[in-house]
Each structure stands twice: as structure tokens, then as C-alpha cells.
Amino acid sequence: MQRRQLIKNAAFTMLSFSMARDLLGSPLPKVTSYPIHESALPIILRANENPHGPSPLARAAMQEAIAISNRYQWDMNGVLKERIGALTNHSSAHITLGAGSSELLGLVCLWASYQKGHVLASEPTFKLWMPAARKMGLATKLIPLTSTKHNDLQQILSSITTETRLVYLCNPNNPTGTAHDKQTLETFIEQACKSCVVLVDEAYTDYYDSPSVAHLINRYPNLVIAKTFSKVYGMAGARVGYLLAQPALIKSLNELQAWANAGPSAVSMRGALAAMDDVAFVTFCKAENHKAKEIFCNGLTDLKIPFIPSVTSFVYFDGAAYSKSVPNFLQSHQILGARSFEENRSWLRLSVGTTEEMKRVVEVLQAGR
Ligand SMILES: Cc1ncc(COP(=O)(O)O)c(C=O)c1O
């Protein structure tokens, strides 16, 4: 089916869905389809965004919240922290909000840089915050991944010195899509927290129910967990993220901000609140992502392109096994996003889009083999 037709069908489903809800009130009908809201081309697979979101409930809530955007939203700020607290089994005092989690990763670096030293992280990993950390006086020491493209936890632990101010662990790791099991993670955190602040970035744990270590903040005063509404909740452009840590640490972090918790707008906060209510949408997104990822991974297998099994919404694969430059070839077919994260290496990351989009990616790669 043509993409444009698909979009029309999806939009119609969406319309019927919202009309039914308006006419009949709750409960919500069982949802089997959501609109693809972007123009058909190009296919954008570059930043691990949710191709289905934001959810219908979040969209409606955000539209409504435009009307209250003339007011500061202190109350809503508290309500959002309470809701996140209920979701994560913590109190509001354990939470600080940001305009996306990237902003908060920078805040933790600023706090850790009171004393000069270095931050330890994997190579490759999510590095957006590293230039700012360096400006704050924290050198970055990067530890190569294991041969299976996992964080090398043993090597990170043995690299901790008295100069280490922060260990950053992205689990599941971006760009490789690999995650550690609960026991391994807990042992690592116990060891690392003895020496320095440990920042665990859990941007993707909600997508595939990977083990979260958020409960451990009760045990370790220098453990910080970063989470975001940008991925499974489909709100990357709305900018809502949060940190979980013990209240004393949250307070210290807030003291570094002219105005704590003021990052997300009224519109974004209302969207985040509604997104947490839209359980059906999250379930749908996870299931679709599984299907779409399977289509892509089966295609890679067929093309004999090695890839790392991923527990996230992206896949890391070896472009050297293809006859052409994968990024250039896909781009020539208006598929954007295959990117390299390791210098002089052929491995590439591609985000997982809709099932239709991933079928198209495979079709293009097969045609050009
Ligand atoms: C591991 C990781 N952490 C954080 C972020 C940033 O998310 P946010 O949109 O909340 O700033 C991303 C975005 O891709 C990411 O991959």
C-alpha cells in the first residue's frame, strides 16, 4: 500500500477514534492503529524518536494547555513530580524536572565538576553532554566496549581513581542497543558508588522493559538516574525529562539552577501527564517497535550484514558487509539516519521506524545489494 494511502487510513482511524470518544465518553476503545503524522518522505531514522507519537491523549492535552500558557505552572510542576513519583515508587523530593534529560545530564556534570577531575564513560555511548562537561573542567576518559559491544563494566571499575568525579553508564547503551542484566548492574553500581557519583542514563529502559536500577537510589546517596519522555512516550520535541536521586542530592542539583524544575512548559507538562495515562498507546508502540525491528533484523540477516541484538528502538550493524556506503545509498532513496559513532569503524546505527518504513529500508537495501 502507498504511504500516502496509509497515512489517510491512519488519519481516518484516528478521527473515528476521537469522535467515538467524544460521543461515548470513556472507557477508551481498544486501539489497533495510530496516525503516521509526518509527511511520507523522507523517512527519518536518525535520533531514535518514536515514529507514532505523541499519543492521542497527549496531543489533546497539549492542545488544551495552550490556553493556560500565560500562567506560571508551579502547581502542575508539583503534580507532574508526584505522578512520576507514583510511577517510579519515589516521592517528589527524589525528582527534578528538565526540558529533556540532556539538560539534566549537563546539570549533573556541573555538580560533579566542583572538584576538577574526570568522568568515565564507554566508547561509543551517548556523548551529547561531553563537550559541556569538558568546559566545566571534567576530562572525559573513554573505555572501549567489549567485543560484544557491551559496556565494559570491569574495565570501567578498574579505571576509577581518586580523580574520578563521575561514572556515566548508558543502559541500554546508545548506539549499540545492548543492556546488562539486573544482577550485573546492581553489583557494578555497588562498587562504583563507593568512589564517585554514578549517573545511569535509562532513556530506553521503558521501551523494552530492560532492568531499571531506579530503586537503588534509596541505597546509594551518590546514584543518579536520568529518564525521558522523548522515547516510548513519543515526546522528543516537547522536551520533558527527569532525574531520580536522594533528596539531598536533588537539592544540591537544584541549587545550581536559577529556577529549578522550570524547564518543561505548561504544554509539555500536560502532555507528559496525559502520556503516562495512555497505557494503550505505550503498549502499541512497544509492540510495533518489536515488529518493525524484527523486519529490519531479518533483512540484515538475509543480506548477511552482522548486527547486535538490540533491546532498544535502534539497531547497530556493520556497514562493511554491504557493497555500497549504506548511509549514502539510503540517503539517495530519501531514508535518513544511518550514522557512524566510532572513528574509522564501519558500524552504523539506524533508528527503528514504523513497520512500513522498515520494510522500505529492507527493500532498498535488497535492491542495491
Ligand atoms: C541515551 C540517551 N540519553 C538521553 C537522550 C536525550 O534525551 P532528551 O530528549 O530527554 O534530552 C538521548 C536521546 O537520544 C539518549 O539516546
Coordinates of C-alpha atoms and ligand atoms in Angstrom, one line a residue:
M1 CA 0.0 0.0 0.0
Q2 CA 1.2 3.5 -0.8
R3 CA 2.5 5.5 2.2
R4 CA 0.1 8.4 1.4
Q5 CA -2.8 6.0 1.4
L6 CA -1.6 4.5 4.7
I7 CA -1.5 8.0 6.2
K8 CA -5.0 8.7 5.1
N9 CA -6.3 5.4 6.5
A10 CA -4.5 6.1 9.8
A11 CA -5.8 9.6 10.0
F12 CA -9.3 8.2 9.4
T13 CA -8.8 5.7 12.2
M14 CA -7.7 8.5 14.4
L15 CA -10.7 10.6 13.6
S16 CA -13.1 7.8 14.3
F17 CA -11.3 7.0 17.5
S18 CA -11.5 10.6 18.8
M19 CA -15.1 11.0 17.6
A20 CA -16.2 7.8 19.3
R21 CA -14.5 9.0 22.5
D22 CA -16.3 12.4 22.3
L23 CA -19.7 10.8 21.7
L24 CA -19.5 8.0 24.2
G25 CA -17.1 9.3 26.8
S26 CA -14.7 6.8 28.5
P27 CA -13.7 4.0 28.6
L28 CA -11.3 4.3 25.6
P29 CA -11.8 1.8 22.8
K30 CA -9.1 -0.8 22.2
V31 CA -6.6 0.8 19.8
T32 CA -5.1 -1.0 16.9
S33 CA -3.7 1.9 14.8
Y34 CA -2.3 5.4 15.3
P35 CA -1.7 8.0 12.7
I36 CA 1.6 8.4 11.0
H37 CA 1.7 12.2 11.5
E38 CA 4.7 13.2 9.3
S39 CA 4.8 13.7 5.6
A40 CA 5.6 10.5 3.7
L41 CA 9.1 11.4 2.6
P42 CA 11.9 11.4 3.6
I43 CA 11.9 8.5 6.1
I44 CA 13.7 9.9 9.2
L45 CA 15.5 7.3 11.3
R46 CA 18.3 9.3 12.9
A47 CA 17.5 10.2 16.5
N48 CA 15.6 7.2 18.0
E49 CA 12.4 9.1 18.0
N50 CA 9.1 7.3 18.4
P51 CA 7.5 7.3 14.9
H52 CA 4.0 7.0 16.3
G53 CA 3.9 9.7 19.0
P54 CA 2.9 11.8 20.8
S55 CA -0.1 9.7 21.8
P56 CA -3.7 10.9 21.1
L57 CA -4.3 11.7 24.8
A58 CA -1.0 13.7 25.0
R59 CA -1.9 15.6 21.8
A60 CA -5.3 16.6 23.1
A61 CA -3.9 17.6 26.5
M62 CA -1.2 19.7 24.8
Q63 CA -3.7 21.5 22.6
E64 CA -5.8 22.3 25.7
A65 CA -2.8 23.6 27.6
I66 CA -2.0 26.3 25.1
A67 CA -4.8 28.3 26.7
I68 CA -3.1 28.3 30.1
S69 CA 0.3 29.1 28.8
N70 CA 0.1 32.7 30.1
R71 CA 0.5 31.5 33.7
Y72 CA 3.5 30.1 35.5
Q73 CA 2.6 26.5 36.4
W74 CA 4.0 25.9 39.8
D75 CA 1.1 23.5 40.7
M76 CA 1.4 21.5 37.6
N77 CA 5.1 21.1 38.2
G78 CA 4.3 19.5 41.6
V79 CA 1.6 17.3 40.1
L80 CA 4.0 16.0 37.4
K81 CA 6.6 15.2 40.0
E82 CA 4.0 13.4 42.1
R83 CA 2.8 11.4 39.1
I84 CA 6.4 10.4 38.2
G85 CA 6.9 9.5 41.8
A86 CA 3.9 7.2 41.7
L87 CA 5.3 5.6 38.5
T88 CA 8.7 5.1 39.9
N89 CA 7.9 4.4 43.6
H90 CA 9.6 7.6 44.9
S91 CA 8.5 10.9 46.4
S92 CA 8.5 14.3 44.7
A93 CA 11.6 15.1 46.7
H94 CA 13.5 12.5 44.8
I95 CA 12.7 14.1 41.4
T96 CA 13.8 17.1 39.4
L97 CA 12.4 18.0 36.0
G98 CA 14.1 19.3 32.9
A99 CA 13.5 20.3 29.4
G100 CA 14.5 16.8 28.2
S101 CA 17.1 14.7 30.1
S102 CA 20.0 16.1 28.1
E103 CA 19.7 19.3 30.1
L104 CA 19.9 17.3 33.3
L105 CA 22.9 15.3 32.2
G106 CA 24.7 18.6 31.9
L107 CA 23.5 19.6 35.4
V108 CA 24.9 16.5 37.0
C109 CA 28.2 17.2 35.2
L110 CA 28.2 20.8 36.6
W111 CA 27.6 19.5 40.1
A112 CA 30.4 16.8 39.7
S113 CA 32.8 19.4 38.4
Y114 CA 33.0 21.2 41.8
Q115 CA 36.3 19.4 42.1
K116 CA 38.3 19.1 39.0
G117 CA 38.9 15.6 37.7
H118 CA 37.5 13.3 35.1
V119 CA 34.4 11.5 34.0
L120 CA 34.5 7.8 32.9
A121 CA 32.2 6.6 30.1
S122 CA 32.0 4.0 27.4
E123 CA 33.2 4.5 23.8
P124 CA 30.9 4.7 21.9
T125 CA 28.0 5.9 24.1
F126 CA 25.6 8.9 24.2
K127 CA 28.0 11.8 24.2
L128 CA 26.0 14.9 23.6
W129 CA 26.8 16.3 27.1
M130 CA 30.6 15.6 26.9
P131 CA 31.8 18.9 25.3
A132 CA 30.0 20.8 28.1
A133 CA 31.5 18.5 30.8
R134 CA 34.9 19.3 29.4
K135 CA 34.3 23.0 29.5
M136 CA 33.3 22.6 33.2
G137 CA 36.7 21.1 33.8
L138 CA 35.9 17.4 33.7
A139 CA 38.2 15.5 31.3
T140 CA 36.5 12.6 29.6
K141 CA 38.1 9.1 29.8
L142 CA 36.5 6.7 27.5
I143 CA 36.5 2.9 27.9
P144 CA 36.1 0.8 24.8
L145 CA 33.2 -1.6 24.7
T146 CA 33.7 -5.3 24.9
S147 CA 33.8 -7.4 21.7
T148 CA 30.1 -8.0 22.1
K149 CA 29.5 -4.2 22.1
H150 CA 28.5 -4.1 25.8
N151 CA 29.8 -1.6 28.3
D152 CA 33.0 -3.0 29.7
L153 CA 31.9 -2.8 33.4
Q154 CA 35.0 -4.5 34.7
Q155 CA 37.3 -2.1 32.9
I156 CA 35.3 0.9 34.0
L157 CA 35.5 -0.2 37.6
S158 CA 39.3 -0.7 37.4
S159 CA 39.7 2.7 35.8
I160 CA 38.2 4.6 38.7
T161 CA 40.8 6.6 40.6
T162 CA 40.7 9.3 43.2
E163 CA 40.4 11.8 40.3
T164 CA 37.1 10.2 39.0
R165 CA 34.2 12.5 39.8
L166 CA 31.6 10.8 37.7
V167 CA 30.8 7.5 36.0
Y168 CA 28.3 7.7 33.2
L169 CA 26.6 4.5 32.2
C170 CA 24.0 4.4 29.5
N171 CA 21.9 1.3 30.0
P172 CA 20.7 0.1 27.4
N173 CA 23.6 1.7 25.6
N174 CA 23.1 4.1 22.7
P175 CA 24.2 3.5 19.9
T176 CA 24.7 -0.3 20.4
G177 CA 21.3 -1.3 21.9
T178 CA 22.9 -3.7 24.5
A179 CA 21.9 -3.9 28.1
H180 CA 23.2 -5.6 31.3
D181 CA 21.1 -7.9 33.5
K182 CA 19.9 -6.7 36.8
Q183 CA 22.4 -8.5 39.0
T184 CA 25.4 -7.4 37.0
L185 CA 24.2 -3.8 37.1
E186 CA 23.5 -3.9 40.8
T187 CA 27.0 -5.3 41.5
F188 CA 28.6 -2.6 39.3
I189 CA 26.7 0.2 40.9
E190 CA 27.5 -1.0 44.4
Q191 CA 31.2 -1.0 43.5
A192 CA 31.3 2.3 41.6
C193 CA 29.2 4.2 44.1
K194 CA 31.9 3.6 46.7
S195 CA 34.2 6.1 44.9
C196 CA 32.2 8.7 42.9
V197 CA 28.9 9.9 41.6
V198 CA 27.3 7.3 39.2
L199 CA 24.9 8.6 36.6
V200 CA 22.8 5.9 34.9
D201 CA 21.0 7.0 31.7
E202 CA 17.8 5.0 31.4
A203 CA 16.4 6.7 28.3
Y204 CA 15.5 3.3 26.8
T205 CA 14.5 1.1 29.7
D206 CA 10.8 1.7 29.3
Y207 CA 10.9 0.7 25.6
Y208 CA 11.7 -3.0 26.2
D209 CA 11.3 -3.4 29.9
S210 CA 15.0 -3.6 30.4
P211 CA 16.1 -3.7 34.0
S212 CA 15.9 -0.3 35.7
V213 CA 18.1 0.5 38.7
A214 CA 15.9 3.4 39.8
H215 CA 15.0 1.6 43.1
L216 CA 18.7 1.7 44.1
I217 CA 18.7 5.5 44.7
N218 CA 17.4 4.6 48.2
R219 CA 20.6 2.7 48.9
Y220 CA 23.2 5.0 47.4
P221 CA 23.4 8.8 48.1
N222 CA 25.5 9.4 45.0
L223 CA 23.5 7.5 42.5
V224 CA 21.5 9.5 39.9
I225 CA 19.1 8.0 37.3
A226 CA 18.2 10.0 34.2
K227 CA 14.9 9.3 32.4
T228 CA 13.0 10.9 29.5
F229 CA 9.6 11.3 27.8
S230 CA 11.3 11.5 24.5
K231 CA 11.3 7.8 23.6
V232 CA 8.5 5.4 24.3
Y233 CA 6.2 8.3 25.2
G234 CA 6.9 9.9 21.8
M235 CA 7.6 13.5 23.1
A236 CA 11.1 14.3 21.9
G237 CA 10.1 17.7 20.6
A238 CA 8.1 18.5 23.7
R239 CA 11.2 18.3 25.9
V240 CA 10.4 16.6 29.2
G241 CA 13.0 14.6 31.2
Y242 CA 13.7 14.0 34.9
L243 CA 16.3 12.8 37.3
L244 CA 15.8 10.5 40.3
A245 CA 18.2 10.7 43.3
Q246 CA 18.1 11.1 47.1
P247 CA 16.5 14.4 48.2
A248 CA 19.8 15.9 49.4
L249 CA 21.4 15.3 46.0
I250 CA 18.3 16.7 44.2
K251 CA 18.5 19.8 46.4
S252 CA 22.2 20.3 45.6
L253 CA 21.4 20.0 41.9
N254 CA 18.5 22.4 42.1
E255 CA 20.7 25.0 43.9
L256 CA 22.8 25.2 40.7
Q257 CA 19.7 26.3 38.7
A258 CA 18.4 29.9 38.7
W259 CA 15.0 28.3 38.8
A260 CA 14.7 24.6 39.4
N261 CA 12.1 22.4 37.6
A262 CA 11.2 25.3 35.3
G263 CA 12.4 23.7 32.1
P264 CA 9.3 22.0 30.7
S265 CA 6.5 24.3 29.5
A266 CA 2.8 24.1 30.6
V267 CA 2.1 22.4 27.3
S268 CA 4.8 19.8 27.7
M269 CA 3.9 19.0 31.2
R270 CA 0.3 18.5 30.4
G271 CA 1.4 16.3 27.5
A272 CA 3.6 14.2 29.8
L273 CA 0.8 13.8 32.4
A274 CA -1.5 12.6 29.6
A275 CA 1.2 10.4 28.1
M276 CA 1.5 8.4 31.4
D277 CA -2.3 7.8 31.3
D278 CA -2.2 6.5 27.7
V279 CA -1.1 3.0 28.6
A280 CA -2.7 1.6 25.4
F281 CA -0.5 3.8 23.3
V282 CA 2.7 2.8 25.1
T283 CA 1.7 -0.9 24.7
F284 CA 1.0 -0.3 21.0
C285 CA 4.3 1.5 20.4
K286 CA 6.3 -1.3 22.1
A287 CA 4.6 -4.0 20.1
E288 CA 5.0 -2.1 16.8
N289 CA 8.6 -1.4 17.5
H290 CA 9.2 -5.1 18.1
K291 CA 7.6 -5.9 14.8
A292 CA 9.5 -3.2 12.9
K293 CA 12.8 -4.1 14.4
E294 CA 12.3 -7.8 13.5
I295 CA 11.6 -6.8 9.9
F296 CA 14.9 -4.9 9.8
C297 CA 16.9 -7.5 11.6
N298 CA 15.5 -10.3 9.3
G299 CA 16.5 -8.1 6.4
L300 CA 20.0 -7.7 7.7
T301 CA 20.3 -11.4 8.3
D302 CA 19.2 -12.1 4.7
L303 CA 21.8 -9.6 3.5
K304 CA 24.4 -11.2 5.6
I305 CA 25.1 -8.0 7.5
P306 CA 26.2 -8.6 11.1
F307 CA 24.2 -6.8 13.7
I308 CA 24.0 -6.6 17.5
P309 CA 20.7 -7.9 19.0
S310 CA 19.0 -4.7 20.4
V311 CA 16.7 -4.1 23.3
T312 CA 16.0 -0.6 22.2
S313 CA 14.4 1.4 19.3
F314 CA 17.6 1.3 17.2
V315 CA 19.9 -1.3 15.7
Y316 CA 23.7 -1.3 15.4
F317 CA 25.1 -3.1 12.4
D318 CA 28.3 -3.5 10.3
G319 CA 28.0 -1.5 7.1
A320 CA 31.3 -3.1 5.9
A321 CA 29.3 -6.2 4.9
Y322 CA 27.3 -4.2 2.3
S323 CA 28.5 -3.5 -1.3
K324 CA 28.0 0.3 -1.0
S325 CA 28.1 3.1 1.6
V326 CA 24.9 2.3 3.5
P327 CA 24.3 6.0 4.7
N328 CA 24.8 7.4 1.1
F329 CA 22.8 4.7 -0.6
L330 CA 19.8 5.0 1.9
Q331 CA 20.0 8.8 1.6
S332 CA 19.8 8.6 -2.2
H333 CA 16.4 6.9 -1.5
Q334 CA 15.3 9.5 1.0
I335 CA 16.0 7.3 4.0
L336 CA 17.9 9.4 6.5
G337 CA 19.7 8.4 9.6
A338 CA 22.3 5.6 9.2
R339 CA 25.2 7.0 11.2
S340 CA 28.6 6.0 12.4
F341 CA 29.6 6.6 16.1
E342 CA 33.1 5.1 16.1
E343 CA 36.0 6.7 14.4
N344 CA 37.4 4.6 11.5
R345 CA 34.8 1.8 12.1
S346 CA 32.2 0.6 9.8
W347 CA 29.4 0.1 12.4
L348 CA 26.3 2.1 11.9
R349 CA 23.2 2.9 13.9
L350 CA 19.7 3.1 12.4
S351 CA 16.6 4.0 14.4
V352 CA 13.6 1.8 14.1
G353 CA 10.6 3.5 12.4
T354 CA 7.2 2.1 11.6
T355 CA 6.8 -1.4 10.1
E356 CA 6.2 0.2 6.7
E357 CA 9.3 2.3 6.9
M358 CA 11.5 -0.7 7.9
K359 CA 10.0 -2.8 5.0
R360 CA 11.1 0.1 2.7
V361 CA 14.6 0.2 4.2
V362 CA 15.0 -3.6 3.6
E363 CA 13.5 -3.3 0.1
V364 CA 16.0 -0.6 -0.8
L365 CA 19.0 -2.4 0.7
Q366 CA 18.0 -5.6 -1.1
A367 CA 17.6 -3.8 -4.4
G368 CA 21.1 -2.3 -4.1
R369 CA 23.0 -5.4 -2.8
Ligands
LIG1 C1 20.9 7.6 26.0 C2 20.2 9.0 25.8 N1 20.1 9.8 26.8 C3 19.5 11.0 26.7 C4 19.0 11.4 25.5 C5 18.3 12.7 25.4 O1 17.0 12.7 25.6 P1 16.2 14.0 25.8 O2 15.4 14.2 24.6 O3 15.4 13.7 27.0 O4 17.1 15.2 26.0 C6 19.0 10.5 24.4 C7 18.5 11.0 23.1 O5 18.6 10.4 22.0 C8 19.7 9.3 24.5 O6 19.8 8.5 23.5

